[in-house]
Amino acid sequence: MQELKDLQTQLQQSRWLVACLCAAWCDTCNAYREQFDELAKKHPDKCFAWIDIEDEAHLVDEVEIENFPTLLIQLDSNVEFLGTMLPDTTQLHRLLNSIASELQAGQVRSFKRSSLNQNAPDNWDLRQLILDQQ
């Protein structure tokens, strides 16, 4: 995980958390990392985090990671998306823009669950877990 203090500072300045839940041994994740970092530059209002599920297991032990890359989009304490995506940030970019557009329009979010979007465990809040780290 990137420097904890930097990540906590970013989270305190943004309502958004966009996290890639990955593993250091995963070649797909490693290839995806550069694209993910480039996408972060296109969304400076959002906090992007790269979280190794083995090094930071205490943050994600409640989540079933079935494949990589697994992505989380969290707005405040609400998990908007949690699931596997193809290792191409185009889809993630469109999803972020869609959620942001709905928020700006004042639309109530009713994200449809699909095989890609799994349910987050009740009361699981990755944003708060990161903020509570010391």
CSV table of C-alpha atoms in Angstrom, one decimal:
chain,number,residue,atom,x,y,z
A,1,MET,CA,0.0,0.0,0.0
A,2,GLN,CA,1.2,3.5,-0.7
A,3,GLU,CA,2.5,5.5,2.2
A,4,LEU,CA,-0.3,5.3,4.8
A,5,LYS,CA,-0.1,8.9,6.0
A,6,ASP,CA,-0.3,10.2,2.4
A,7,LEU,CA,-3.3,7.9,1.7
A,8,GLN,CA,-5.0,9.1,4.9
A,9,THR,CA,-4.4,12.7,4.0
A,10,GLN,CA,-5.9,12.1,0.5
A,11,LEU,CA,-8.9,10.4,2.0
A,12,GLN,CA,-9.6,13.3,4.3
A,13,GLN,CA,-9.7,15.6,1.3
A,14,SER,CA,-11.9,13.4,-0.9
A,15,ARG,CA,-15.2,11.7,-0.6
A,16,TRP,CA,-14.0,9.1,-3.1
A,17,LEU,CA,-11.9,6.0,-2.7
A,18,VAL,CA,-11.0,4.0,-5.8
A,19,ALA,CA,-8.9,1.0,-4.7
A,20,CYS,CA,-7.4,-1.9,-6.7
A,21,LEU,CA,-7.2,-4.9,-4.5
A,22,CYS,CA,-4.3,-7.0,-5.9
A,23,ALA,CA,-1.4,-9.3,-5.1
A,24,ALA,CA,2.3,-8.7,-5.7
A,25,TRP,CA,2.6,-12.2,-7.3
A,26,CYS,CA,-0.2,-11.4,-9.9
A,27,ASP,CA,1.2,-10.7,-13.3
A,28,THR,CA,-2.1,-9.2,-14.4
A,29,CYS,CA,-2.2,-6.8,-11.5
A,30,ASN,CA,1.4,-5.8,-12.1
A,31,ALA,CA,0.7,-5.1,-15.8
A,32,TYR,CA,-2.5,-3.1,-14.8
A,33,ARG,CA,-0.7,-0.9,-12.2
A,34,GLU,CA,0.7,1.6,-14.7
A,35,GLN,CA,-2.8,2.1,-16.3
A,36,PHE,CA,-4.4,2.5,-12.9
A,37,ASP,CA,-1.8,5.1,-11.9
A,38,GLU,CA,-2.4,7.0,-15.1
A,39,LEU,CA,-6.1,7.0,-14.6
A,40,ALA,CA,-5.6,8.5,-11.1
A,41,LYS,CA,-4.1,11.5,-12.8
A,42,LYS,CA,-7.3,12.0,-14.8
A,43,HIS,CA,-9.4,12.0,-11.6
A,44,PRO,CA,-7.5,14.3,-9.2
A,45,ASP,CA,-10.6,14.7,-7.0
A,46,LYS,CA,-10.6,11.0,-6.1
A,47,CYS,CA,-8.2,9.1,-3.9
A,48,PHE,CA,-6.7,6.1,-5.7
A,49,ALA,CA,-5.1,3.3,-3.6
A,50,TRP,CA,-3.2,0.2,-4.6
A,51,ILE,CA,-3.8,-2.4,-1.8
A,52,ASP,CA,-1.9,-5.7,-1.7
A,53,ILE,CA,-4.4,-8.2,-0.2
A,54,GLU,CA,-1.6,-10.2,1.4
A,55,ASP,CA,0.4,-7.3,2.9
A,56,GLU,CA,-2.8,-5.6,4.0
A,57,ALA,CA,-4.9,-8.6,4.7
A,58,HIS,CA,-6.4,-7.0,7.8
A,59,LEU,CA,-8.2,-4.4,5.6
A,60,VAL,CA,-9.8,-6.9,3.2
A,61,ASP,CA,-10.2,-10.1,5.2
A,62,GLU,CA,-14.0,-9.7,5.2
A,63,VAL,CA,-14.1,-9.5,1.4
A,64,GLU,CA,-13.9,-12.6,-0.9
A,65,ILE,CA,-11.4,-11.8,-3.6
A,66,GLU,CA,-12.2,-14.2,-6.5
A,67,ASN,CA,-10.1,-12.8,-9.3
A,68,PHE,CA,-7.8,-9.9,-10.2
A,69,PRO,CA,-7.9,-7.1,-10.6
A,70,THR,CA,-10.7,-6.5,-8.0
A,71,LEU,CA,-11.8,-2.9,-7.8
A,72,LEU,CA,-13.6,-0.9,-5.2
A,73,ILE,CA,-15.3,2.4,-5.7
A,74,GLN,CA,-16.5,3.9,-2.4
A,75,LEU,CA,-18.1,7.3,-2.0
A,76,ASP,CA,-18.1,8.3,1.7
A,77,SER,CA,-19.1,5.1,3.5
A,78,ASN,CA,-21.1,3.7,0.5
A,79,VAL,CA,-19.6,1.0,-1.6
A,80,GLU,CA,-20.7,1.9,-5.1
A,81,PHE,CA,-18.8,-1.0,-6.8
A,82,LEU,CA,-16.8,-4.0,-5.7
A,83,GLY,CA,-15.8,-6.5,-8.2
A,84,THR,CA,-13.5,-7.8,-10.9
A,85,MET,CA,-13.0,-5.9,-14.1
A,86,LEU,CA,-11.0,-6.6,-17.2
A,87,PRO,CA,-7.4,-5.2,-16.7
A,88,ASP,CA,-8.2,-2.2,-18.9
A,89,THR,CA,-9.0,1.1,-17.2
A,90,THR,CA,-11.4,2.3,-19.9
A,91,GLN,CA,-14.2,0.5,-18.2
A,92,LEU,CA,-13.3,1.9,-14.8
A,93,HIS,CA,-13.0,5.4,-16.2
A,94,ARG,CA,-16.5,5.2,-17.7
A,95,LEU,CA,-17.9,3.9,-14.4
A,96,LEU,CA,-16.4,6.7,-12.4
A,97,ASN,CA,-17.7,9.3,-14.8
A,98,SER,CA,-21.1,7.7,-14.8
A,99,ILE,CA,-21.3,7.8,-11.0
A,100,ALA,CA,-20.0,11.4,-10.8
A,101,SER,CA,-22.6,12.5,-13.4
A,102,GLU,CA,-25.4,11.0,-11.5
A,103,LEU,CA,-24.2,12.7,-8.3
A,104,GLN,CA,-24.0,16.1,-10.0
A,105,ALA,CA,-27.5,15.6,-11.4
A,106,GLY,CA,-28.8,14.8,-8.0
A,107,GLN,CA,-30.0,11.4,-9.0
A,108,VAL,CA,-30.4,8.7,-6.4
A,109,ARG,CA,-27.9,6.0,-6.9
A,110,SER,CA,-29.5,2.5,-7.4
A,111,PHE,CA,-26.6,0.5,-8.7
A,112,LYS,CA,-27.7,-2.7,-10.2
A,113,ARG,CA,-25.8,-5.8,-9.0
A,114,SER,CA,-24.3,-8.0,-11.6
A,115,SER,CA,-21.8,-10.9,-11.8
A,116,LEU,CA,-19.1,-8.2,-11.9
A,117,ASN,CA,-20.4,-6.2,-8.9
A,118,GLN,CA,-20.5,-8.3,-5.8
A,119,ASN,CA,-22.0,-7.3,-2.5
A,120,ALA,CA,-19.7,-5.8,0.0
A,121,PRO,CA,-20.0,-7.3,3.5
A,122,ASP,CA,-22.4,-5.4,5.8
A,123,ASN,CA,-20.7,-2.6,7.6
A,124,TRP,CA,-17.4,-3.1,5.8
A,125,ASP,CA,-15.9,0.3,5.1
A,126,LEU,CA,-12.4,0.2,3.6
A,127,ARG,CA,-12.2,4.0,3.7
A,128,GLN,CA,-12.7,4.0,7.5
A,129,LEU,CA,-10.4,1.1,8.0
A,130,ILE,CA,-7.6,3.0,6.2
A,131,LEU,CA,-8.3,6.2,8.2
A,132,ASP,CA,-8.2,4.2,11.5
A,133,GLN,CA,-4.7,2.7,10.8
A,134,GLN,CA,-1.8,3.9,12.9
